[in-house]
């Protein structure tokens, strides 16, 4: 593929058939982070159109009057992209300037802000993300019809004071985000990858780690994720990039199933198809789509494919989704044991209600929380740390979710709890959730409990048949037999 | 704990069948009167409830919707246990989904209770011009295998309500007759408890090597 999927392809000058559109696959942004900046779209520059492809204007962010003009980044020709890259590097050091549009591509203005936030906002683009080409989108809403409609202007409360409150809160968030972006740009070292992409590397200092726990700034997320995944995959298949085209070209035994779930024209479909060929052991498992869709909001198709392949390999995700789901069942066991230990009241409540982990947590693990388990902004925070720490982190996210809802869990009945755990969890306070998870994760790492539990689990598997028999014997008589 | 618990009977019903036949939409049509053309695939199992009235009794249905993709049976089959009813769904416009009905019946025989009431549901009856499974053929198959039969459309909602009504009523008749025989005690369907979701022994060796 030499063409990136282009989310603004309504533009007249976009290549008509080859340009791909995430929007067409209805990945929507119902949950745009109010805190602002778009993530950088990590993509190769394209020898396609320039100015006119950005004509379809700005996207409204929530109720505020801030409008960002999308554009740049994905659609520039190679030469202007080079210029842009250079400009980016230089601006990272200067806080007051924004990325200067190159003369050849006058539309590269990173952000046009119609509100009084203009000054602060534009200063936020001192990062690889100064190409504001995309927004975080809520993957959970991907296939959902009843997604929330952005309120019409008429439905917005007209109270001016409310506006100013929102704006002040936003301004505060923006300022914070910019401050953090600035720190990140100081940590980053830019280089050009073998695939001629501008990449960033970071030294794994304690500062870097703690900044990831605080949340990667939106505009640094693509760069950081790419770094975290590739860093684990140093010796990974060097021909992976070329594999994408090859894997796309051949039919996949999973194609029919993928086609049932995803429209064929989508970048999402193609990445899933190519990957099912590339990793035949995994093939395609329902639930992978939302993982890939999340990645596609940050990276182009080919890059998504590369990172997906590296991630599955390096984060032990194969066993999570292969037939038999061995790592999933292991996760259930570990989560239950950890709950027993760290959240005994929750464990007691769930046990009393007869709720087993598989009844709600399959979706949590298989989709890495991406299928509408938590709000999108929370998901990104979870992934930031997941990509840093690895799979074990996900057990503690589960545990933190249960602990977060403990007050309700212990009062609810079976049905209320099942419905709550199966729905999207309305996390109001990301910091609190992540603090719980982080604290337990650190505690557990010191005690080595997870690896002990893995050993215990492996041991129970060897006499699995006995266990099965015992469980069957212990099961209560079914009602129709009563 | 018990504000929603006012019912006379609680029946656990599962929906099974191939991927893409419309199980989730049947459930959402029945429980929320919603239909979603781009509904997302079910991962593992999903749970909802709805109560209906039969003979002035409140029957609460605990509905377990399951993932259709074959590999998910490792997870979903554990949920057949304790179910008193199953809607085995196929797509009338896709013959392969009907051909697989036999395999799904075997799944039920292997994992569900022997007395489970099964209803064969030919969904997407709105796709008249694309019909690939004749009604009579499916009806006959159902009769031969002791299943009830209905055709539904979750899209235009025809027969959706009726299908759930019928299966729940049928279960109710069986259970209340049994209750009469055994002096009416002990009809306390389970709340999904004690579902064994361990992997099959065949998967055992694969699990050890993770992380």
XYZ file of C-alpha atoms in Angstrom:
693
model
C 0.000 0.000 0.000
C 1.433 3.288 -0.912
C -1.674 5.121 0.074
C -2.655 5.870 3.539
C -6.250 5.788 4.491
C -7.387 9.265 4.592
C -10.031 10.277 6.950
C -10.888 13.428 5.129
C -11.394 11.869 1.796
C -14.587 13.677 1.030
C -12.355 16.270 -0.398
C -12.550 16.554 -4.126
C -8.901 16.017 -4.821
C -8.543 12.873 -2.793
C -7.902 9.782 -4.812
C -11.386 8.462 -5.405
C -11.095 4.746 -4.937
C -7.842 4.122 -3.218
C -8.186 6.465 -0.350
C -9.748 4.794 2.575
C -11.878 6.151 5.180
C -12.215 5.180 8.754
C -15.354 7.236 8.898
C -16.897 5.058 6.300
C -16.330 2.213 8.640
C -18.096 4.333 11.181
C -15.472 4.659 13.807
C -16.864 7.671 15.473
C -15.675 10.082 18.002
C -18.411 10.310 20.523
C -15.995 10.604 23.308
C -13.505 13.192 22.239
C -11.249 14.109 25.033
C -12.118 17.594 26.103
C -8.550 18.145 26.958
C -7.828 18.849 23.331
C -5.014 17.981 21.072
C -5.310 15.321 18.506
C -2.956 12.425 18.485
C -0.431 12.422 15.778
C -1.320 10.187 13.004
C 1.698 8.152 12.495
C 1.868 7.702 8.849
C 3.879 7.879 5.775
C 3.604 10.928 3.677
C 1.642 10.620 0.569
C 2.254 11.729 -2.925
C -1.304 12.920 -3.173
C -3.203 16.087 -2.982
C -2.306 19.117 -1.037
C -4.431 22.034 -0.119
C -7.864 21.184 -1.337
C -8.042 17.925 0.524
C -8.588 19.758 3.733
C -11.571 21.594 2.585
C -14.054 19.750 4.643
C -13.442 21.921 7.535
C -13.309 21.561 11.244
C -14.836 19.201 13.636
C -16.605 20.584 16.564
C -15.228 19.557 19.882
C -17.938 18.977 22.375
C -19.829 22.069 23.357
C -16.968 24.436 23.293
C -16.565 26.818 20.461
C -13.103 25.573 19.704
C -12.767 24.345 16.187
C -9.736 22.589 14.942
C -9.096 22.318 11.291
C -8.000 18.893 10.416
C -5.396 18.383 7.850
C -1.726 17.972 7.255
C 0.349 15.031 8.101
C -1.107 12.297 6.045
C -1.640 14.106 2.847
C 1.458 16.038 2.187
C 3.844 15.265 -0.567
C 7.174 13.838 0.476
C 9.100 17.039 0.100
C 6.774 19.147 2.145
C 6.611 16.418 4.702
C 10.315 16.549 5.087
C 10.092 20.233 5.607
C 7.367 19.759 8.091
C 9.387 17.260 9.995
C 12.256 19.608 10.241
C 10.039 22.381 11.327
C 8.580 20.187 13.976
C 11.886 19.444 15.487
C 12.865 22.988 15.683
C 9.610 24.108 17.150
C 9.694 21.513 19.830
C 12.252 23.598 21.555
C 10.438 26.865 21.271
C 7.336 27.080 23.264
C 5.786 30.115 21.751
C 5.641 29.172 18.112
C 3.500 26.750 16.292
C 4.565 24.616 13.425
C 5.162 26.872 10.539
C 3.318 25.905 7.446
C 5.569 25.329 4.527
C 5.080 27.662 1.627
C 4.071 24.878 -0.685
C 1.363 23.658 1.590
C -0.403 26.652 2.972
C -3.070 24.554 4.614
C -0.682 23.079 7.080
C -1.839 25.488 9.694
C -2.037 23.171 12.637
C -4.994 24.543 14.377
C -7.383 27.302 13.790
C -9.083 28.146 16.947
C -12.066 30.325 16.903
C -12.352 30.725 20.589
C -10.400 32.718 23.033
C -8.333 29.612 23.576
C -6.495 30.243 20.390
C -3.301 31.368 21.947
C -2.942 28.538 24.387
C -4.162 25.935 22.007
C -1.835 26.613 19.198
C 1.057 26.458 21.563
C 0.093 22.875 22.198
C 1.395 21.729 18.927
C 5.012 21.417 19.831
C 5.097 17.781 19.240
C 4.967 15.258 16.490
C 1.265 15.816 16.558
C 1.315 19.247 15.122
C -0.284 17.601 12.203
C -3.749 17.665 13.595
C -5.078 15.125 11.246
C -7.131 13.022 13.508
C -8.944 12.887 16.755
C -9.292 10.236 19.330
C -12.333 8.325 18.417
C -14.458 6.169 20.548
C -13.967 2.693 19.297
C -16.676 1.431 21.532
C -19.088 3.305 19.380
C -17.701 1.751 16.267
C -20.576 -0.465 15.498
C -23.155 1.187 17.580
C -26.054 2.891 15.992
C -27.242 4.645 19.086
C -24.131 6.658 19.451
C -24.589 9.959 21.102
C -25.298 12.715 18.711
C -23.298 15.837 19.196
C -25.694 18.306 20.663
C -27.076 20.787 18.188
C -26.246 24.382 18.941
C -29.831 24.937 19.943
C -29.676 22.280 22.631
C -26.568 23.702 24.263
C -27.452 25.588 27.359
C -27.340 29.204 26.400
C -26.227 30.392 29.742
C -23.083 32.360 29.145
C -21.733 31.577 32.542
C -21.835 27.920 31.749
C -19.830 28.539 28.636
C -17.192 30.370 30.528
C -17.026 27.568 33.063
C -16.458 25.023 30.346
C -13.894 27.216 28.714
C -12.033 27.814 31.909
C -11.904 24.133 32.627
C -10.736 23.515 29.104
C -8.138 26.194 29.276
C -6.789 24.629 32.409
C -6.658 21.213 30.826
C -5.035 22.647 27.757
C -2.388 24.399 29.744
C -1.627 21.212 31.606
C -1.493 19.182 28.441
C 0.885 21.664 26.837
C 3.112 21.649 29.827
C 3.293 17.884 29.634
C 3.814 17.921 25.878
C 6.726 20.242 26.414
C 8.285 17.827 28.878
C 7.760 14.999 26.447
C 9.413 16.824 23.603
C 12.452 17.251 25.807
C 12.579 13.518 26.445
C 12.161 12.549 22.813
C 14.873 11.847 20.332
C 13.820 11.954 16.720
C 15.120 9.593 14.097
C 14.152 8.254 10.730
C 13.242 4.613 10.644
C 14.202 2.087 8.009
C 10.784 2.652 6.534
C 11.505 6.346 6.184
C 9.167 7.304 8.915
C 9.869 9.889 11.510
C 10.001 8.042 14.782
C 10.857 9.052 18.304
C 12.743 7.170 20.915
C 12.858 7.721 24.643
C 15.308 6.529 27.217
C 13.583 4.418 29.805
C 14.297 6.558 32.802
C 12.144 6.568 35.886
C 10.887 9.934 34.696
C 9.732 8.422 31.432
C 7.933 5.649 33.290
C 6.221 7.972 35.713
C 5.157 10.236 32.871
C 3.539 7.315 31.117
C 1.621 6.537 34.289
C 0.446 10.136 34.308
C -0.890 9.621 30.802
C 0.921 10.190 27.547
C -0.084 13.576 26.107
C -2.469 13.012 23.219
C -0.111 14.450 20.687
C 2.714 12.189 21.812
C 0.700 9.025 22.071
C 1.332 7.613 18.607
C 5.052 8.244 18.896
C 5.237 6.732 22.351
C 3.141 3.675 21.540
C 5.182 3.022 18.442
C 8.333 3.334 20.509
C 7.089 1.071 23.308
C 6.001 -1.683 20.946
C 8.997 -1.553 18.630
C 11.398 -1.462 21.525
C 10.198 -4.870 22.631
C 10.420 -6.175 19.107
C 14.002 -5.412 18.192
C 14.660 -8.752 16.557
C 11.242 -9.012 15.030
C 10.725 -10.219 11.475
C 12.645 -7.640 9.424
C 10.397 -8.236 6.419
C 7.219 -7.501 8.279
C 6.476 -4.352 6.319
C 6.696 -6.040 2.961
C 4.560 -8.820 4.358
C 1.556 -6.563 4.545
C 1.058 -6.280 0.803
C 1.763 -9.936 0.292
C -0.656 -11.027 3.000
C -3.345 -8.771 1.597
C -2.962 -10.198 -1.852
C -3.780 -13.786 -0.946
C -7.186 -15.031 0.163
C -7.616 -15.774 3.833
C -9.574 -18.677 5.281
C -10.956 -16.202 7.810
C -12.146 -13.759 5.194
C -15.760 -14.829 5.353
C -15.905 -14.387 9.111
C -14.166 -11.014 9.001
C -16.544 -9.956 6.256
C -19.491 -10.777 8.504
C -18.166 -8.366 11.094
C -16.478 -5.592 9.116
C -17.321 -3.871 5.845
C -14.925 -4.997 3.167
C -13.765 -1.562 2.021
C -12.394 -0.685 5.421
C -8.779 -0.346 6.386
C -9.908 -2.340 9.399
C -10.979 -5.232 7.198
C -7.714 -5.235 5.307
C -5.489 -5.173 8.367
C -7.466 -8.013 9.927
C -7.341 -10.032 6.741
C -3.633 -9.494 6.237
C -2.950 -10.374 9.851
C -5.061 -13.525 9.692
C -2.781 -14.661 6.888
C 0.371 -13.508 8.597
C -0.427 -15.249 11.864
C -2.427 -18.281 10.856
C -2.303 -19.662 14.384
C -4.384 -16.734 15.580
C -6.257 -16.138 12.356
C -9.131 -13.927 13.226
C -10.928 -13.854 16.526
C -13.990 -11.714 17.075
C -12.934 -8.893 19.327
C -9.680 -8.229 17.523
C -11.450 -5.653 15.393
C -11.740 -3.131 18.163
C -8.074 -3.568 19.062
C -7.070 -2.896 15.470
C -9.554 -0.040 15.158
C -8.008 1.613 18.190
C -4.605 1.379 16.576
C -5.911 2.683 13.276
C -6.913 5.916 14.933
C -3.206 6.533 15.509
C -1.405 4.795 12.678
C -1.903 4.135 9.013
C -2.796 0.676 7.758
C 0.647 -0.646 7.143
C 2.050 0.699 10.377
C -0.932 -0.712 12.258
C -0.244 -4.095 10.711
C 3.404 -3.946 11.720
C 2.682 -2.849 15.262
C -0.151 -5.344 15.608
C 2.128 -8.194 14.587
C 4.826 -7.038 16.984
C 2.358 -6.493 19.786
C 0.774 -9.929 19.493
C 4.178 -11.517 19.551
C 5.839 -9.441 22.231
C 2.913 -9.056 24.599
C 1.881 -12.701 24.485
C -1.464 -11.998 22.952
C -1.537 -15.103 20.766
C -2.658 -17.358 23.588
C -5.364 -14.899 24.451
C -7.275 -15.452 21.228
C -6.214 -18.780 19.711
C -8.842 -21.528 19.812
C -9.083 -22.760 23.381
C -8.207 -19.309 24.759
C -5.526 -20.601 27.135
C -4.305 -17.191 28.290
C -7.852 -15.985 28.740
C -8.708 -18.817 31.105
C -5.470 -18.213 32.890
C -6.415 -14.543 33.211
C -9.764 -15.510 34.742
C -8.001 -17.638 37.307
C -5.437 -14.994 38.156
C -8.049 -12.265 38.354
C -10.178 -14.345 40.704
C -7.253 -15.133 42.947
C -6.134 -11.521 42.999
C -9.670 -10.404 43.808
C -9.775 -12.846 46.661
C -6.583 -11.351 47.966
C -6.928 -7.648 47.269
C -10.672 -7.117 47.145
C -12.158 -9.733 49.450
C -15.498 -7.977 49.755
C -15.925 -7.916 46.008
C -14.895 -11.524 45.794
C -17.406 -12.445 48.455
C -20.176 -10.516 46.717
C -19.456 -12.054 43.318
C -19.233 -15.527 44.779
C -22.499 -15.137 46.642
C -24.203 -13.973 43.470
C -22.681 -16.828 41.543
C -20.979 -14.565 39.047
C -17.967 -16.035 37.377
C -15.284 -14.076 35.664
C -15.958 -15.561 32.236
C -19.463 -14.108 32.388
C -18.186 -10.598 31.883
C -14.413 -10.474 31.516
C -13.918 -12.254 28.173
C -14.573 -8.960 26.444
C -12.286 -7.125 28.837
C -9.241 -9.195 28.024
C -9.808 -10.232 24.423
C -10.320 -6.651 23.294
C -7.763 -5.255 25.757
C -10.668 -3.189 27.155
C -11.248 -1.567 23.784
C -14.776 -2.825 23.006
C -16.663 -0.208 24.945
C -15.594 -1.479 28.351
C -14.493 1.929 29.584
C -14.648 5.437 28.102
C -12.182 6.073 25.303
C -9.961 8.428 27.279
C -9.715 5.814 30.026
C -8.862 3.165 27.458
C -5.944 5.208 26.168
C -4.575 5.566 29.674
C -4.900 1.828 30.205
C -3.059 1.125 26.957
C -0.304 3.607 27.759
C 0.639 1.528 30.763
C -0.131 -1.816 29.125
C 2.345 -1.082 26.354
C 4.918 -0.129 28.941
C 4.395 -2.930 31.439
C 2.983 -5.804 29.449
C 0.046 -8.142 29.775
C 0.119 -8.563 33.555
C -1.037 -4.987 33.897
C -4.415 -6.006 32.471
C -5.192 -8.218 35.480
C -4.833 -5.185 37.676
C -7.028 -3.066 35.489
C -9.737 -5.700 35.958
C -9.126 -5.684 39.672
C -9.228 -1.888 39.798
C -12.506 -1.834 37.873
C -14.025 -4.198 40.408
C -12.659 -2.190 43.293
C -13.811 1.058 41.730
C -17.338 -0.339 41.661
C -17.117 -2.087 44.988
C -19.722 0.132 46.716
C -22.265 -0.800 44.059
C -21.174 -4.377 43.627
C -21.739 -5.286 47.226
C -25.270 -3.899 47.112
C -26.403 -5.121 43.738
C -28.089 -8.377 42.924
C -26.994 -10.846 40.282
C -28.758 -9.181 37.380
C -27.774 -5.634 38.231
C -24.179 -6.671 38.607
C -24.118 -8.664 35.392
C -25.668 -5.808 33.510
C -23.226 -3.338 34.993
C -20.181 -5.474 34.223
C -21.389 -6.191 30.695
C -22.065 -2.562 29.893
C -19.665 0.284 29.315
C -18.374 1.281 32.721
C -18.866 4.946 33.279
C -15.523 5.828 34.792
C -15.718 9.406 36.011
C -12.349 9.519 37.656
C -9.557 8.020 35.580
C -6.944 9.027 38.093
C -8.618 7.128 40.880
C -9.070 4.009 38.765
C -5.478 4.046 37.582
C -4.135 4.766 41.044
C -5.889 1.674 42.364
C -4.517 -0.424 39.530
C -1.027 1.018 39.807
C -0.820 0.527 43.535
C -1.885 -3.109 43.355
C 0.304 -3.745 40.343
C 3.382 -2.459 42.140
C 2.525 -4.335 45.286
C 2.047 -7.529 43.352
C 5.231 -7.088 41.411
C 7.195 -6.840 44.620
C 5.589 -9.930 46.055
C 5.831 -11.910 42.820
C 2.274 -13.097 43.247
C 1.387 -13.174 39.566
C 4.136 -15.558 38.582
C 3.261 -17.761 41.560
C -0.364 -17.816 40.459
C 0.668 -18.724 36.946
C 2.581 -21.682 38.290
C -0.343 -22.773 40.421
C -2.640 -22.472 37.465
C -0.335 -24.519 35.272
C -0.302 -27.160 37.972
C -4.092 -27.297 38.170
C -4.201 -27.799 34.423
C -2.222 -31.002 34.630
C -4.959 -32.603 36.654
C -7.656 -30.711 34.851
C -9.756 -33.809 34.316
C -10.011 -34.386 38.048
C -10.939 -30.769 38.594
C -13.621 -30.938 35.929
C -15.134 -34.009 37.476
C -15.125 -32.424 40.894
C -16.821 -29.294 39.590
C -19.458 -31.256 37.758
C -20.167 -33.263 40.869
C -20.448 -30.097 42.914
C -22.819 -28.342 40.522
C -26.365 -28.003 41.800
C -29.094 -29.929 40.081
C -30.625 -28.054 37.228
C -34.128 -26.825 37.639
C -35.796 -28.887 34.988
C -34.596 -31.965 36.782
C -36.001 -30.815 40.079
C -30.958 -6.711 46.952
C -34.389 -7.602 45.702
C -36.091 -4.683 44.099
C -36.173 -6.346 40.719
C -36.896 -9.713 42.080
C -40.629 -9.807 41.858
C -41.350 -12.736 39.657
C -42.932 -16.137 39.955
C -40.554 -17.973 37.712
C -37.047 -17.320 36.543
C -35.957 -19.113 33.388
C -32.536 -19.127 31.900
C -32.574 -19.106 28.113
C -29.582 -19.208 25.785
C -29.290 -18.093 22.187
C -26.987 -20.098 19.995
C -26.277 -20.401 16.307
C -23.770 -19.341 13.696
C -22.106 -15.986 13.575
C -24.134 -13.279 11.891
C -27.568 -14.935 12.029
C -28.944 -12.158 14.207
C -28.932 -13.564 17.744
C -27.994 -10.289 19.392
C -30.582 -8.366 17.430
C -33.293 -10.851 18.394
C -32.382 -10.234 22.011
C -32.240 -6.463 21.675
C -35.545 -6.471 19.787
C -37.155 -8.531 22.522
C -35.680 -6.768 25.543
C -35.361 -3.167 24.355
C -37.247 -3.081 21.048
C -34.046 -2.073 19.332
C -32.435 -3.214 16.131
C -28.924 -2.339 15.076
C -27.906 -2.915 11.493
C -24.234 -2.592 12.371
C -24.333 -4.417 15.646
C -20.978 -5.436 16.963
C -20.022 -9.038 17.333
C -20.698 -10.641 20.669
C -17.564 -11.499 22.564
C -18.082 -14.384 24.933
C -21.536 -14.059 26.417
C -23.900 -11.175 26.996
C -26.622 -11.044 29.533
C -30.048 -9.386 29.686
C -33.409 -9.969 31.250
C -37.042 -9.356 30.495
C -40.221 -10.355 32.259
C -43.437 -11.420 30.613
C -46.825 -12.517 31.896
C -48.204 -15.992 31.374
C -51.429 -17.069 33.111
C -51.153 -14.090 35.443
C -47.723 -15.276 36.506
C -44.636 -13.187 36.027
C -41.949 -15.040 34.214
C -38.566 -13.508 34.182
C -36.298 -14.581 31.366
C -32.598 -14.442 31.937
C -31.259 -14.313 28.433
C -27.710 -15.326 27.609
C -26.639 -14.299 24.156
C -23.551 -16.091 22.949
C -20.772 -15.444 20.459
C -21.283 -17.327 17.215
C -17.695 -17.748 16.106
C -16.731 -21.341 16.445
C -13.752 -20.887 18.743
C -15.942 -19.116 21.281
C -17.730 -22.365 22.070
C -14.908 -23.006 24.530
C -16.371 -20.152 26.551
C -20.043 -20.208 25.687
C -20.792 -23.884 26.139
C -20.287 -23.466 29.878
C -23.333 -21.236 29.866
C -25.673 -23.919 28.579
C -25.736 -25.538 31.959
C -28.799 -24.590 33.949
C -30.541 -23.225 30.870
C -34.102 -24.418 30.526
C -34.555 -23.048 27.039
C -32.477 -22.508 23.940
C -33.197 -20.523 20.821
C -31.184 -22.124 18.053
C -31.006 -19.449 15.404
C -30.130 -19.696 11.724
C -30.387 -17.250 8.839
C -33.079 -18.159 6.297
C -31.017 -16.450 3.603
C -27.848 -18.388 4.315
C -28.098 -22.101 3.867
C -24.805 -22.849 5.602
C -26.168 -21.507 8.878
C -29.047 -23.969 8.579
C -26.721 -26.831 7.732
C -24.906 -26.162 10.986
C -28.032 -26.602 13.083
C -27.138 -30.229 13.594
C -23.789 -29.290 15.092
C -25.427 -26.836 17.427
C -27.872 -29.517 18.545
C -24.924 -31.699 19.346
C -23.398 -28.871 21.351
C -26.578 -28.702 23.394
C -26.673 -32.448 23.877
C -23.081 -32.385 25.090
C -23.290 -29.423 27.419
C -26.892 -28.594 28.278
C -29.440 -30.324 30.467
C -31.289 -33.123 28.790
C -34.692 -31.571 29.390
C -33.859 -28.264 27.765
C -36.611 -26.883 25.541
C -35.242 -26.000 22.127
C -36.786 -23.732 19.574
C -35.425 -23.586 16.048
C -35.562 -19.978 14.853
C -35.209 -19.017 11.208
C -34.300 -15.364 11.436
C -34.214 -12.633 8.761
C -37.603 -13.598 7.324
C -37.717 -10.101 5.864
C -35.174 -11.210 3.257
C -37.879 -12.921 1.189
C -36.107 -12.532 -2.130
C -32.950 -14.110 -0.722
C -34.531 -17.049 1.006
C -32.297 -20.103 0.867
C -34.025 -22.319 3.423
C -37.634 -23.282 2.654
C -39.947 -22.919 5.628
C -41.406 -26.401 5.179
C -38.009 -28.040 5.176
C -37.008 -26.382 8.432
C -40.407 -27.077 9.955
C -40.085 -30.733 9.129
C -36.558 -30.903 10.488
C -37.777 -29.305 13.711
C -40.638 -31.775 14.027
C -38.338 -34.738 13.461
C -35.998 -33.521 16.157
C -38.595 -32.543 18.697
C -37.970 -28.824 18.429
C -40.483 -26.037 18.175
C -40.123 -23.866 15.140
C -40.678 -20.262 14.169
C -39.462 -17.770 11.614
C -38.667 -14.278 12.795
C -37.312 -10.977 11.645
C -35.477 -8.938 14.205
C -35.350 -6.178 11.602
C -39.103 -5.759 11.088
C -39.796 -7.384 14.477
C -42.192 -9.975 13.138
C -42.602 -12.959 15.458
C -39.805 -11.898 17.784
C -42.080 -11.321 20.733
C -44.003 -14.449 19.836
C -40.924 -16.640 19.711
C -39.860 -15.735 23.234
C -43.455 -15.878 24.458
C -43.836 -19.370 23.062
C -40.668 -20.851 24.419
C -41.178 -19.309 27.841
C -44.765 -20.489 27.941
C -43.710 -23.956 26.919
C -41.113 -24.032 29.678
C -43.655 -22.676 32.106
C -46.115 -25.452 31.263
C -43.501 -28.120 31.748
C -42.218 -26.640 34.971
C -45.632 -25.977 36.489
C -46.770 -29.504 35.639
C -43.668 -30.865 37.259
C -44.271 -28.610 40.213
C -47.755 -30.038 40.549
C -46.370 -33.542 40.522
C -43.838 -32.780 43.164
C -46.107 -30.604 45.317
C -44.979 -27.339 43.908
C -41.728 -26.906 45.673
C -38.283 -26.246 44.510
C -38.913 -24.271 41.361
C -36.107 -21.908 41.949
C -34.165 -21.585 38.777
C -30.620 -20.693 39.267
C -29.094 -17.298 38.769
C -26.387 -18.553 36.535
C -24.361 -19.894 39.378
C -21.717 -22.546 39.318
C -20.865 -22.341 35.731
C -17.732 -24.190 35.083
C -15.666 -22.270 32.632
C -12.466 -24.168 32.677
C -10.927 -24.965 29.363
C -11.293 -28.450 28.065
C -8.560 -30.798 28.994
C -7.401 -30.755 25.396
C -6.305 -27.144 25.762
C -4.326 -27.780 28.872
C -0.874 -27.968 27.411
C -1.325 -24.775 25.445
C -1.994 -22.702 28.535
C 1.118 -23.327 30.484
C 3.490 -21.327 28.363
C 1.937 -17.914 28.647
C 4.035 -14.956 29.765
